[in-house]
Short mmCIF file of C-alpha atoms in Angstrom, two decimals:
data_model
loop_
_atom_site.label_atom_id
_atom_site.label_comp_id
_atom_site.label_asym_id
_atom_site.label_seq_id
_atom_site.Cartn_x
_atom_site.Cartn_y
_atom_site.Cartn_z
CA MET A 8 -18.16 -10.84 11.10
CA SER A 9 -18.40 -8.85 8.00
CA ILE A 10 -17.55 -5.10 7.98
CA GLY A 11 -20.53 -4.34 5.60
CA LEU A 12 -20.44 -2.14 2.70
CA SER A 13 -21.02 1.16 3.97
CA THR A 14 -18.22 3.50 3.94
CA GLY A 15 -18.64 5.55 7.19
CA GLU A 16 -16.20 7.60 8.23
CA LEU A 17 -13.27 5.87 5.77
CA GLY A 18 -13.70 8.37 3.07
CA VAL A 19 -11.04 8.74 0.30
CA THR A 20 -9.34 11.88 -0.72
CA ARG A 21 -8.33 12.38 -4.22
CA GLY A 22 -5.47 14.54 -5.39
CA ASP A 23 -2.92 14.50 -8.22
CA ILE A 24 0.06 13.42 -6.07
CA LEU A 25 2.77 13.50 -8.97
CA PRO A 26 4.89 16.25 -9.85
CA LYS A 27 5.09 17.63 -13.25
CA GLY A 28 6.99 15.89 -15.34
CA THR A 29 6.79 13.00 -13.47
CA ASP A 30 7.66 9.52 -15.52
CA PRO A 31 3.73 8.03 -16.10
CA PRO A 32 2.83 4.98 -13.80
CA TYR A 33 2.74 2.11 -15.91
CA LYS A 34 1.67 -0.81 -14.98
CA THR A 35 2.78 -0.02 -11.14
CA GLN A 36 1.23 -0.68 -7.46
CA ILE A 37 2.26 3.02 -6.31
CA PRO A 38 2.78 6.07 -8.57
CA ILE A 39 6.80 6.38 -9.22
CA ASP A 40 8.71 9.49 -7.80
CA SER A 41 6.11 9.76 -4.96
CA LYS A 42 6.31 9.38 -1.02
CA LEU A 43 3.57 7.36 1.21
CA ARG A 44 2.97 8.10 4.90
CA PHE A 45 1.26 5.55 6.86
CA PHE A 46 0.67 6.78 10.66
CA GLU A 47 -1.65 5.74 13.34
CA THR A 48 -5.08 7.34 12.67
CA ILE A 49 -5.82 8.49 16.60
CA THR A 50 -2.01 9.63 17.77
CA GLY A 51 -0.13 10.68 14.33
CA ASP A 52 2.55 8.43 15.17
CA SER A 53 4.20 7.23 11.75
CA LEU A 54 4.56 3.57 11.27
CA LEU A 55 5.40 3.13 7.65
CA GLN A 56 7.09 5.75 5.43
CA VAL A 57 7.37 4.61 1.28
CA ALA A 58 9.51 6.35 -1.34
CA VAL A 59 9.15 4.94 -5.09
CA ALA A 60 11.84 5.11 -7.33
CA GLY A 61 11.29 6.37 -11.11
CA LEU A 62 13.38 6.17 -13.84
CA THR A 63 16.37 8.39 -12.25
CA PRO A 64 16.93 6.84 -8.44
CA PRO A 65 19.20 8.22 -6.15
CA GLY A 66 22.60 6.66 -5.79
CA GLY A 67 22.44 3.23 -4.42
CA TYR A 68 18.90 3.01 -5.17
CA THR A 69 17.17 1.00 -7.95
CA ALA A 70 14.82 2.39 -10.87
CA LYS A 71 11.15 1.25 -10.45
CA THR A 72 11.29 0.32 -6.91
CA GLU A 73 9.20 0.32 -3.93
CA TYR A 74 11.18 1.15 -0.50
CA TRP A 75 9.35 0.73 2.51
CA SER A 76 10.62 2.11 5.97
CA ARG A 77 9.15 0.71 9.13
CA LEU A 78 9.30 3.06 11.62
CA ALA A 79 7.09 1.49 14.74
CA PRO A 80 5.41 -1.53 15.10
CA PHE A 81 2.31 -2.20 13.60
CA LYS A 82 -0.08 -2.41 16.80
CA SER A 83 -2.50 0.32 15.52
CA THR A 84 -6.78 -0.49 14.90
CA ALA A 85 -6.85 2.39 12.25
CA ILE A 86 -4.13 3.75 10.21
CA THR A 87 -4.06 6.36 7.66
CA LEU A 88 -2.69 6.81 4.52
CA VAL A 89 -1.21 10.01 3.21
CA SER A 90 0.81 10.69 -0.48
CA SER A 91 2.51 13.43 -2.41
CA GLY A 92 5.09 13.64 -4.75
CA PHE A 93 8.83 14.84 -4.32
CA THR A 94 9.46 18.38 -4.15
CA SER A 95 12.73 18.23 -5.48
CA ASP A 96 13.46 17.86 -9.60
CA ARG A 97 14.77 13.91 -9.90
CA GLY A 98 18.44 13.33 -10.60
CA THR A 99 19.48 16.52 -8.62
CA SER A 100 21.16 16.01 -5.37
CA LYS A 101 18.06 17.75 -3.60
CA TYR A 102 15.90 15.23 -4.37
CA ALA A 103 18.53 11.99 -3.47
CA GLU A 104 18.31 14.34 0.06
CA GLU A 105 14.69 14.27 0.06
CA PHE A 106 14.76 10.46 -0.77
CA ARG A 107 17.13 9.43 1.47
CA GLU A 108 15.59 11.69 4.46
CA TRP A 109 12.08 10.33 3.82
CA LEU A 110 13.54 6.69 4.52
CA ALA A 111 15.69 7.64 7.34
CA GLY A 112 14.91 6.03 11.12
CA GLY A 113 13.50 3.24 9.99
CA SER A 114 13.92 -0.86 9.03
CA VAL A 115 14.15 -0.59 4.86
CA LEU A 116 12.67 -3.17 3.04
CA SER A 117 12.49 -3.13 -1.09
CA THR A 118 10.30 -4.69 -3.82
CA SER A 119 9.40 -4.18 -7.64
CA GLN A 120 7.13 -1.74 -8.19
CA GLU A 121 5.76 -3.23 -11.50
CA ALA A 122 3.10 -5.80 -11.53
CA SER A 123 0.93 -6.90 -14.00
CA GLU A 124 -2.79 -8.13 -14.40
CA GLN A 125 -1.58 -11.93 -14.63
CA GLN A 126 0.09 -11.72 -10.43
CA TRP A 127 -2.88 -11.22 -9.14
CA THR A 128 -4.38 -14.75 -7.80
CA GLN A 129 -7.77 -15.11 -7.21
CA GLY A 130 -8.30 -16.41 -3.70
CA THR A 131 -7.13 -15.95 -0.23
CA TYR A 132 -3.08 -15.45 0.62
CA GLN A 133 -2.06 -17.40 3.74
CA PRO A 134 0.63 -15.45 5.78
CA ALA A 135 3.91 -17.47 6.46
CA SER A 136 5.19 -15.10 9.15
CA PRO A 137 4.53 -15.41 12.98
CA ALA A 138 2.05 -11.89 12.81
CA SER A 139 -0.20 -10.74 10.52
CA ALA A 140 -2.51 -7.91 10.33
CA LEU A 141 -5.77 -7.17 7.55
CA TYR A 142 -6.97 -3.43 7.34
CA TRP A 143 -9.34 -2.72 4.35
CA ALA A 144 -10.27 0.80 3.03
CA VAL A 145 -12.50 2.33 0.44
CA ASP A 146 -11.42 0.99 -3.00
CA PRO A 147 -10.79 4.64 -4.75
CA ASP A 148 -11.57 3.29 -7.83
CA GLU A 149 -15.06 2.25 -7.21
CA PRO A 150 -15.93 3.90 -3.48
CA ILE A 151 -19.41 2.95 -3.91
CA GLY A 152 -19.47 -0.46 -2.40
CA ARG A 153 -15.91 -1.50 -3.17
CA ARG A 154 -12.88 -2.31 -0.59
CA ILE A 155 -9.27 -2.38 -1.11
CA GLY A 156 -7.40 -4.68 1.59
CA LEU A 157 -3.64 -4.29 3.54
CA LEU A 158 -2.14 -7.38 4.78
CA VAL A 159 1.21 -6.73 6.17
CA GLU A 160 3.10 -9.70 7.56
CA LEU A 161 5.30 -9.07 10.66
CA GLY A 162 7.91 -10.62 12.50
CA SER A 163 8.38 -11.74 15.77
CA ALA A 164 9.44 -8.33 16.88
CA GLY A 165 6.76 -6.65 14.87
CA GLU A 166 9.28 -5.91 12.22
CA LEU A 167 7.92 -5.62 8.56
CA ARG A 168 8.12 -8.46 6.10
CA ASN A 169 5.86 -8.22 3.49
CA ALA A 170 2.84 -6.07 2.13
CA ILE A 171 0.10 -8.19 0.50
CA TRP A 172 -2.75 -5.82 -1.20
CA TYR A 173 -6.07 -7.11 -2.11
CA LYS A 174 -8.88 -6.02 -4.62
CA MET A 175 -12.83 -7.44 -5.21
CA ASP A 176 -14.04 -9.15 -7.83
CA GLU A 177 -11.58 -8.95 -10.82
CA PRO A 178 -7.69 -8.41 -10.99
CA PRO A 179 -6.97 -4.61 -11.44
CA GLN A 180 -6.29 -3.75 -14.96
CA ASP A 181 -2.60 -3.15 -15.81
CA GLY A 182 -1.88 -4.32 -12.18
CA LEU A 183 -2.58 -1.33 -10.37
CA ILE A 184 -4.05 -1.47 -7.27
CA PHE A 185 -4.93 2.45 -7.55
CA GLN A 186 -6.66 3.77 -10.96
CA ASN A 187 -7.50 6.85 -9.37
CA ARG A 188 -4.57 7.37 -6.46
CA PRO A 189 -5.77 8.67 -3.26
CA SER A 190 -3.92 11.69 -1.48
CA LYS A 191 -5.43 10.52 1.53
CA LEU A 192 -6.80 6.90 2.50
CA LYS A 193 -7.91 5.73 5.92
CA PHE A 194 -7.99 1.93 6.76
CA LYS A 195 -9.16 -0.29 9.56
CA GLN A 196 -8.52 -3.48 10.52
CA VAL A 197 -10.15 -6.74 10.05
CA PHE A 198 -11.63 -8.60 13.15
CA ALA A 199 -13.76 -11.82 12.92
CA GLY A 200 -15.72 -11.37 16.10
CA ASP A 201 -12.97 -10.05 18.72
CA THR A 202 -10.04 -11.93 16.60
CA PRO A 203 -7.42 -10.53 14.10
CA SER A 204 -8.40 -11.76 10.44
CA SER A 205 -6.18 -12.34 7.78
CA ASP A 206 -9.24 -13.35 5.63
CA PRO A 207 -10.54 -10.79 3.15
CA HIS A 208 -13.95 -12.20 3.31
CA ASP A 209 -14.30 -10.86 6.72
CA ILE A 210 -14.83 -7.78 4.88
CA ALA A 211 -16.91 -8.73 2.33
CA PRO A 212 -17.96 -12.29 2.32
CA GLN A 213 -20.30 -12.51 -0.80
CA HIS A 214 -17.05 -11.05 -3.33
CA THR A 215 -14.31 -12.79 -4.77
CA TRP A 216 -11.14 -11.46 -3.83
CA TYR A 217 -7.66 -11.57 -5.64
CA TYR A 218 -4.43 -10.65 -4.13
CA TYR A 219 -0.88 -9.30 -4.95
CA HIS A 220 2.32 -10.88 -3.43
CA GLY A 221 4.79 -9.26 -4.25
CA VAL A 222 8.70 -10.16 -2.59
CA MET A 223 10.41 -7.87 0.00
CA ARG A 224 13.80 -7.89 0.55
CA PRO A 225 16.53 -6.01 3.08
CA ALA A 226 17.34 -2.94 1.19
#
């Protein structure tokens, strides 16, 4: 069953999430020197927090790398993404402290932040983990009739193993998942009837889908 193409309540809030002086987000999945939080929409409980290192990462971290910290199992059918820039200046002790505190308390995985257009694959990604959940959202680049997908691969204990992004119809220019970066974006889980689906064609069956599969490693 397709979720259809109406935006419904899944609106998108745009905003400049990067602080002044931040390095330009060239060929990146998520803007550098930014932090993201995925939370359960109804309860507000944090599920994931992501910190993205720029060219001047804190000690012990790698430049242009995403760090995903899982705080709770992904068992929600509705999640919300909010994003912002770090408030402290890069290269300072306060920036390092803010970076580490954002990831604290979770199980952290890292993945390269840079992606090219050629790294997007036409078709459907086949999950290799014991469990997975696919979520859809309005595409911030084209909110009328366009969608993106986020597939999270999970282990047997509900731990995060990987995150796969989907875009409709064509690979995003320069490998970006967001050309227009949202400050707030709502996701809903995808179902085929009553069964959770990992197939983006259950989001929009008449469209060609492309996915980006990065490699996440323990940080």
